[in-house]
CSV table of C-alpha atoms and ligand atoms in Angstrom, one decimal:
chain,number,residue,atom,x,y,z
M,1,MET,CA,-19.5,9.2,-21.7
M,2,LYS,CA,-16.5,7.2,-19.7
M,3,GLN,CA,-17.7,6.6,-15.9
M,4,ARG,CA,-14.8,5.7,-13.8
M,5,GLN,CA,-16.2,2.8,-11.6
M,6,ASN,CA,-15.6,3.4,-7.7
M,7,SER,CA,-15.8,1.2,-5.3
M,8,LYS,CA,-18.7,2.0,-3.1
M,9,ALA,CA,-22.1,1.6,-4.3
M,10,HIS,CA,-23.9,4.7,-4.9
M,11,GLN,CA,-26.7,5.6,-3.1
M,12,ASN,CA,-26.7,9.2,-4.1
M,13,LYS,CA,-27.7,9.9,-7.4
M,14,VAL,CA,-28.5,13.3,-9.3
M,15,THR,CA,-29.3,15.0,-12.0
M,16,GLY,CA,-26.5,16.0,-15.0
M,17,GLU,CA,-28.4,19.5,-14.7
M,18,ALA,CA,-27.6,19.4,-10.7
M,19,ILE,CA,-24.0,18.9,-11.3
M,20,TRP,CA,-23.6,21.4,-13.8
M,21,GLN,CA,-25.0,23.9,-11.5
M,22,TRP,CA,-23.2,22.8,-8.9
M,23,ARG,CA,-19.9,23.1,-10.7
M,24,HIS,CA,-20.8,26.9,-12.4
M,25,LEU,CA,-21.0,28.0,-8.8
M,26,ALA,CA,-18.0,26.7,-7.5
M,27,ILE,CA,-16.1,27.8,-10.5
M,28,LEU,CA,-17.4,31.1,-9.3
M,29,ASP,CA,-16.2,30.4,-5.8
M,30,ALA,CA,-12.6,29.4,-7.0
M,31,LYS,CA,-12.5,32.7,-8.9
M,32,GLN,CA,-13.3,34.6,-5.9
M,33,PHE,CA,-10.7,32.7,-3.6
M,34,GLY,CA,-8.1,32.9,-6.3
M,35,ILE,CA,-7.8,28.9,-6.7
M,36,SER,CA,-7.6,27.2,-10.1
M,37,SER,CA,-11.0,25.9,-11.4
M,38,ARG,CA,-9.3,22.7,-12.0
M,39,GLU,CA,-9.6,21.8,-8.5
M,40,VAL,CA,-13.5,21.7,-8.9
M,41,ASP,CA,-12.9,19.4,-11.9
M,42,TRP,CA,-10.7,17.1,-10.2
M,43,LEU,CA,-13.3,17.1,-7.4
M,44,LEU,CA,-16.3,16.2,-9.5
M,45,MET,CA,-13.8,13.5,-11.5
M,46,GLU,CA,-13.4,12.0,-8.0
M,47,VAL,CA,-16.8,12.3,-6.6
M,48,ALA,CA,-19.1,11.9,-9.7
M,49,GLY,CA,-16.9,9.6,-11.9
M,50,LEU,CA,-17.0,12.1,-14.4
M,51,ASP,CA,-14.1,12.7,-16.8
M,52,ALA,CA,-12.6,15.9,-18.2
M,53,LEU,CA,-13.4,16.1,-21.7
M,54,ALA,CA,-17.1,15.7,-20.4
M,55,LEU,CA,-16.8,18.2,-17.5
M,56,HIS,CA,-15.2,20.8,-20.3
M,57,LEU,CA,-18.0,20.1,-22.8
M,58,GLY,CA,-20.9,19.7,-20.5
M,59,SER,CA,-22.0,16.9,-22.2
M,60,TYR,CA,-22.9,15.2,-18.8
M,61,ARG,CA,-25.7,17.8,-18.4
M,62,GLN,CA,-28.4,15.3,-20.1
M,63,LEU,CA,-27.7,12.7,-18.0
M,64,ASP,CA,-30.8,11.7,-15.7
M,65,GLN,CA,-28.7,10.2,-13.2
M,66,ILE,CA,-25.3,10.5,-11.8
M,67,PRO,CA,-23.7,8.3,-8.9
M,68,LEU,CA,-22.2,10.5,-6.6
M,69,LYS,CA,-20.1,9.2,-3.7
M,70,ARG,CA,-21.2,11.6,-1.5
M,71,PRO,CA,-24.4,13.7,-1.1
M,72,LEU,CA,-24.2,16.9,-3.1
M,73,GLU,CA,-25.3,18.8,0.1
M,74,GLN,CA,-22.4,17.5,2.0
M,75,LEU,CA,-19.8,18.1,-1.1
M,76,THR,CA,-21.0,21.6,-0.5
M,77,GLN,CA,-20.5,21.9,3.1
M,78,LEU,CA,-16.8,20.3,2.5
M,79,TRP,CA,-16.0,22.6,-0.3
M,80,GLN,CA,-16.6,25.5,1.8
M,81,GLU,CA,-14.2,24.3,4.2
M,82,HIS,CA,-11.9,23.7,1.8
M,83,LEU,CA,-12.8,27.4,1.0
M,84,TYR,CA,-12.4,28.7,4.1
M,85,ALA,CA,-10.4,26.4,5.9
M,86,LEU,CA,-8.1,25.0,3.7
M,87,LEU,CA,-9.5,21.5,3.8
M,88,PRO,CA,-7.4,19.4,1.6
M,89,LEU,CA,-9.5,18.8,-1.4
M,90,GLN,CA,-8.7,14.9,-1.1
M,91,TYR,CA,-10.6,14.8,2.2
M,92,VAL,CA,-13.5,16.8,0.3
M,93,ALA,CA,-13.7,14.2,-2.4
M,94,GLY,CA,-13.0,11.6,0.1
M,95,SER,CA,-11.0,9.7,-2.0
M,96,LEU,CA,-8.0,10.0,-4.6
M,97,PRO,CA,-5.7,8.4,-7.2
M,98,TRP,CA,-2.7,6.6,-6.2
M,99,ARG,CA,-0.9,4.1,-8.3
M,100,ASP,CA,-3.4,2.4,-10.0
M,101,LEU,CA,-5.7,2.6,-7.2
M,102,THR,CA,-8.9,4.9,-5.8
M,103,VAL,CA,-8.0,5.1,-2.2
M,104,GLN,CA,-10.8,6.4,0.2
M,105,VAL,CA,-9.6,9.0,2.8
M,106,ASN,CA,-10.9,11.0,5.7
M,107,PRO,CA,-8.9,13.2,8.3
M,108,SER,CA,-8.1,10.2,10.3
M,109,VAL,CA,-5.4,9.5,8.1
M,110,LEU,CA,-2.6,10.6,6.2
M,111,ILE,CA,-3.4,11.7,2.2
M,112,PRO,CA,-1.2,8.8,0.6
M,113,ARG,CA,1.6,11.0,-1.6
M,114,PRO,CA,3.0,10.3,-4.7
M,115,GLU,CA,6.3,10.0,-3.4
M,116,THR,CA,5.4,7.0,-1.3
M,117,GLU,CA,4.1,5.1,-5.0
M,118,PHE,CA,8.0,4.7,-5.4
M,119,LEU,CA,8.3,2.4,-2.2
M,120,ILE,CA,6.2,-0.1,-4.4
M,121,ASP,CA,8.5,0.5,-7.4
M,122,LEU,CA,11.3,-0.4,-5.4
M,123,ILE,CA,9.5,-3.4,-4.5
M,124,GLU,CA,8.9,-4.3,-7.6
M,125,ILE,CA,12.6,-3.8,-8.7
M,126,LEU,CA,13.7,-6.0,-6.2
M,127,ILE,CA,11.7,-8.9,-6.8
M,128,GLN,CA,12.5,-8.6,-10.6
M,129,LYS,CA,16.1,-9.4,-9.4
M,130,GLN,CA,15.4,-11.7,-6.9
M,131,PRO,CA,12.2,-13.6,-7.5
M,132,ASP,CA,12.4,-15.6,-4.1
M,133,LEU,CA,11.1,-12.1,-2.4
M,134,ALA,CA,8.0,-12.0,-3.7
M,135,GLN,CA,6.5,-14.6,-1.3
M,136,GLY,CA,6.1,-15.1,2.7
M,137,ILE,CA,5.3,-12.2,5.0
M,138,TRP,CA,5.5,-8.8,3.9
M,139,VAL,CA,4.4,-5.9,6.5
M,140,ASP,CA,3.3,-2.5,6.3
M,141,LEU,CA,3.8,-0.4,9.3
M,142,GLY,CA,1.9,2.7,9.9
M,143,THR,CA,-0.8,1.8,6.9
M,144,GLY,CA,-3.1,4.7,7.3
M,145,SER,CA,-5.4,4.4,4.6
M,146,GLY,CA,-3.9,0.8,3.5
M,147,ALA,CA,-2.6,2.1,0.3
M,148,ILE,CA,0.8,0.6,0.7
M,149,ALA,CA,-0.4,-3.0,2.0
M,150,ILE,CA,-3.2,-3.0,-0.9
M,151,ALA,CA,-0.1,-2.1,-3.7
M,152,LEU,CA,1.8,-4.7,-2.1
M,153,ALA,CA,-0.7,-7.5,-2.1
M,154,ARG,CA,-1.6,-6.8,-5.7
M,155,LEU,CA,2.2,-6.7,-6.7
M,156,LEU,CA,3.2,-9.7,-4.7
M,157,GLN,CA,0.4,-12.1,-5.3
M,158,ASN,CA,1.5,-15.3,-3.2
M,159,ALA,CA,2.7,-13.1,-0.6
M,160,GLN,CA,0.7,-12.6,3.1
M,161,ILE,CA,0.5,-9.2,4.0
M,162,PHE,CA,0.0,-7.6,7.2
M,163,ALA,CA,-0.7,-3.8,8.0
M,164,SER,CA,-0.5,-2.5,11.3
M,165,ASP,CA,-1.3,1.1,12.7
M,166,ILE,CA,-1.9,2.6,16.4
M,167,SER,CA,-4.8,4.6,15.3
M,168,GLU,CA,-8.0,2.8,15.8
M,169,ALA,CA,-9.7,5.0,12.8
M,170,ALA,CA,-6.9,4.4,10.4
M,171,ILE,CA,-7.7,0.4,11.0
M,172,GLN,CA,-11.5,1.1,10.2
M,173,LEU,CA,-10.5,3.0,7.1
M,174,ALA,CA,-7.7,0.7,5.6
M,175,ASN,CA,-10.5,-2.2,6.3
M,176,GLN,CA,-13.0,-0.1,4.0
M,177,ASN,CA,-10.3,0.2,1.7
M,178,ILE,CA,-9.1,-3.8,1.3
M,179,THR,CA,-12.7,-4.3,1.6
M,180,ALA,CA,-13.1,-2.3,-1.9
M,181,TYR,CA,-10.3,-4.1,-3.6
M,182,ASN,CA,-11.4,-7.5,-2.0
M,183,LEU,CA,-8.0,-8.3,0.0
M,184,THR,CA,-9.2,-9.2,3.1
M,185,ASN,CA,-8.3,-12.7,2.7
M,186,ARG,CA,-4.4,-11.4,1.6
M,187,ILE,CA,-4.2,-8.4,4.1
M,188,THR,CA,-4.2,-8.9,8.0
M,189,LEU,CA,-4.9,-5.9,9.4
M,190,LEU,CA,-3.6,-5.3,13.2
M,191,GLN,CA,-4.2,-2.3,15.5
M,192,GLY,CA,-0.9,-1.4,17.7
M,193,SER,CA,2.3,0.1,18.2
M,194,TRP,CA,4.8,-0.6,15.4
M,195,TRP,CA,5.6,-4.4,15.8
M,196,ASP,CA,3.6,-5.1,19.2
M,197,PRO,CA,0.6,-6.7,17.5
M,198,PHE,CA,2.7,-9.1,15.8
M,199,THR,CA,3.5,-12.4,16.8
M,200,THR,CA,4.8,-13.5,13.6
M,201,ARG,CA,8.7,-13.7,12.6
M,202,GLU,CA,10.8,-14.7,9.7
M,203,ILE,CA,9.2,-12.0,8.0
M,204,THR,CA,10.2,-11.4,4.5
M,205,GLY,CA,9.9,-7.6,4.3
M,206,MET,CA,9.1,-4.4,5.9
M,207,LEU,CA,7.9,-1.2,4.5
M,208,SER,CA,7.3,1.6,6.2
M,209,ASN,CA,6.0,5.5,5.7
M,210,PRO,CA,6.5,6.6,9.5
M,211,PRO,CA,6.0,9.9,10.9
M,212,TYR,CA,9.5,11.4,10.2
M,213,ILE,CA,8.7,15.6,10.6
M,214,PRO,CA,10.8,17.3,13.8
M,215,THR,CA,8.1,18.3,15.8
M,216,GLN,CA,9.0,21.9,16.4
M,217,MET,CA,8.7,22.0,11.9
M,218,ILE,CA,4.9,21.0,12.5
M,219,GLU,CA,3.8,24.7,13.1
M,220,GLU,CA,5.7,25.4,9.9
M,221,LEU,CA,3.9,23.2,7.7
M,222,GLU,CA,1.4,24.3,4.9
M,223,ILE,CA,-2.0,25.0,6.8
M,224,GLN,CA,-3.7,22.3,4.9
M,225,VAL,CA,-1.5,19.9,6.4
M,226,LYS,CA,-1.0,21.5,10.1
M,227,ASN,CA,-4.5,22.2,10.6
M,228,HIS,CA,-6.2,18.6,8.8
M,229,GLU,CA,-3.8,16.0,8.6
M,230,PRO,CA,-3.1,13.9,11.5
M,231,HIS,CA,-0.4,14.8,13.6
M,232,LEU,CA,0.0,11.0,14.8
M,233,ALA,CA,0.9,10.5,10.9
M,234,LEU,CA,3.6,13.3,10.9
M,235,ASP,CA,5.0,13.9,14.2
M,236,GLY,CA,8.3,12.3,14.4
M,237,GLY,CA,9.5,13.7,17.8
M,238,GLN,CA,12.5,16.0,18.4
M,239,ASP,CA,14.5,15.1,15.6
M,240,GLY,CA,12.0,13.4,13.2
M,241,LEU,CA,13.6,9.9,13.8
M,242,ARG,CA,11.9,8.7,16.8
M,243,ASP,CA,10.2,6.0,15.3
M,244,ILE,CA,12.7,5.3,12.7
M,245,ARG,CA,15.1,4.6,15.3
M,246,TYR,CA,12.8,2.3,16.7
M,247,LEU,CA,12.3,0.3,13.6
M,248,ILE,CA,16.0,-0.1,13.0
M,249,GLU,CA,16.2,-1.5,16.7
M,250,SER,CA,13.4,-3.8,16.5
M,251,ALA,CA,13.0,-4.9,13.0
M,252,PRO,CA,16.0,-7.8,13.0
M,253,ILE,CA,13.8,-9.5,15.4
M,254,TYR,CA,10.9,-10.2,13.1
M,255,LEU,CA,12.9,-10.0,9.6
M,256,CYS,CA,14.4,-13.2,8.0
M,257,SER,CA,17.9,-13.3,7.2
M,258,GLY,CA,18.1,-11.3,3.9
M,259,GLY,CA,14.6,-9.8,4.7
M,260,VAL,CA,14.1,-6.6,3.5
M,261,TRP,CA,13.8,-3.4,5.6
M,262,LEU,CA,12.5,-0.4,3.7
M,263,ILE,CA,11.3,2.9,4.5
M,264,GLU,CA,10.5,6.4,3.2
M,265,LEU,CA,12.2,9.7,5.3
M,266,MET,CA,12.2,13.3,4.6
M,267,ILE,CA,15.1,15.2,3.4
M,268,ASN,CA,18.4,15.1,5.0
M,269,GLN,CA,17.4,12.1,7.3
M,270,SER,CA,18.8,9.2,4.8
M,271,ARG,CA,22.3,9.6,5.3
M,272,ILE,CA,21.8,9.5,9.3
M,273,VAL,CA,19.6,6.5,8.9
M,274,ALA,CA,21.9,4.9,6.8
M,275,GLU,CA,24.7,5.2,9.4
M,276,LEU,CA,21.9,4.3,12.1
M,277,LEU,CA,21.4,1.1,10.3
M,278,GLU,CA,24.9,0.3,9.6
M,279,LYS,CA,25.9,0.9,13.6
M,280,GLN,CA,23.2,-1.5,14.5
M,281,GLY,CA,25.1,-4.2,13.1
M,282,SER,CA,22.2,-6.4,11.8
M,283,TYR,CA,22.0,-5.1,8.6
M,284,GLU,CA,24.1,-5.1,5.3
M,285,ASN,CA,23.3,-3.9,1.2
M,286,ILE,CA,22.3,-0.2,2.7
M,287,GLU,CA,21.1,1.6,-0.2
M,288,ILE,CA,19.7,5.1,-0.5
M,289,TYR,CA,17.2,6.1,-3.3
M,290,GLN,CA,15.8,9.5,-4.3
M,291,ASP,CA,12.6,10.6,-5.0
M,292,PHE,CA,11.4,12.0,-8.5
M,293,ASN,CA,12.9,15.7,-7.3
M,294,GLY,CA,16.4,14.0,-6.9
M,295,ILE,CA,16.1,14.1,-3.1
M,296,GLU,CA,17.2,11.6,-0.8
M,297,ARG,CA,13.9,9.9,0.4
M,298,TYR,CA,14.0,6.2,0.9
M,299,VAL,CA,16.5,4.1,2.7
M,300,LEU,CA,16.5,0.0,1.8
M,301,ALA,CA,18.5,-2.4,3.8
M,302,ARG,CA,18.6,-6.4,4.3
M,303,ARG,CA,18.9,-8.1,7.4
M,304,ARG,CA,22.2,-10.1,7.6
J,401,SAM,C1,3.3,9.1,7.4
J,401,SAM,S1,1.7,8.2,7.8
J,401,SAM,C2,1.5,6.7,6.7
J,401,SAM,C3,0.4,6.4,6.2
J,401,SAM,C4,0.5,5.6,4.9
J,401,SAM,N1,1.2,4.3,5.2
J,401,SAM,C5,1.1,6.3,3.9
J,401,SAM,O1,2.0,6.2,3.5
J,401,SAM,O2,0.3,7.1,3.2
J,401,SAM,C6,2.2,7.3,9.4
J,401,SAM,C7,1.4,6.5,10.0
J,401,SAM,O3,1.9,5.8,10.9
J,401,SAM,C8,0.9,5.3,12.1
J,401,SAM,N2,1.7,5.3,13.2
J,401,SAM,C9,1.9,6.6,14.1
J,401,SAM,N3,2.8,6.1,15.2
J,401,SAM,C10,2.5,4.4,15.1
J,401,SAM,C11,2.8,3.8,16.1
J,401,SAM,N4,3.5,3.9,17.2
J,401,SAM,N5,2.7,2.5,15.7
J,401,SAM,C12,1.9,2.3,14.3
J,401,SAM,N6,1.5,2.9,13.9
J,401,SAM,C13,1.8,4.2,14.1
J,401,SAM,C14,0.1,7.2,11.9
J,401,SAM,O4,-1.0,6.8,12.5
J,401,SAM,C15,0.1,7.0,10.1
J,401,SAM,O5,-1.3,5.9,10.0
């Protein structure tokens, strides 16, 4: 049976039989709550490192010891929170796949979204066209779990990465993720508001997935998001652009000439942001990119 390695040493070991029983009951729960039994298998893949085929065939049932990322009792309790309070499954598991990474998460950080992976693809395309950008200092502002910073460090092997967040709990978790990938010597974590903790200038590139949801829309979000993900990661002020405006105004002080400014945003914001960048006067080559649903979600600009 294939076992996916995960970053933490496993203290919690259970028999295959115990997992088999757990899965059986959880699938009954899922049916009762009208949710797909695939959620149960996704969870067990993440927490027990089992693969889909093994779960389907039950071939793990004979195993004496299966390491778990969480004690089974805790998993049961979080699973109940998923059923009754719609706690996102990624928080139940404590991790999720993102690009080629396994990213640890908890409710103090936003669950990294598939859309955000594209920020890294954009940088990959950019450095193919302009290899000299693959070095120097790159920053991930509002790092949350640290996913962007880790992916950047792996992509830009010769660059130095800084990642900041205002949330102390996010910095702690990002540190866990960075440590799990042995990148503590490549990524410097800073706690504070946007650029405040930075003394460095002449930065080659800035990436950010800032909070961009207008305050009044937070109430309309799905319960999973509204009740469980940190509002600090979501709420972008009255029109959602509070932090983006700040990043437009402040980044020219920190970026080198030709430096990259790249952010993710939500539907209907990209044109406004492109105009704001244009008006600011310090940027050129302003480009808008679409996500895999054809929605304009990323704005890339270069410091003049
Ligand atoms: C949308 S989340 C993005 C998290 C992560 N980069 C990702 O893409 O999954 C925005 C992040 O910005 C952080 N944040 C909010 N206000 C901030 C501020 N004033 N300074 C720095 N970070 C901030 C939040 O704590 C949160 O981690």
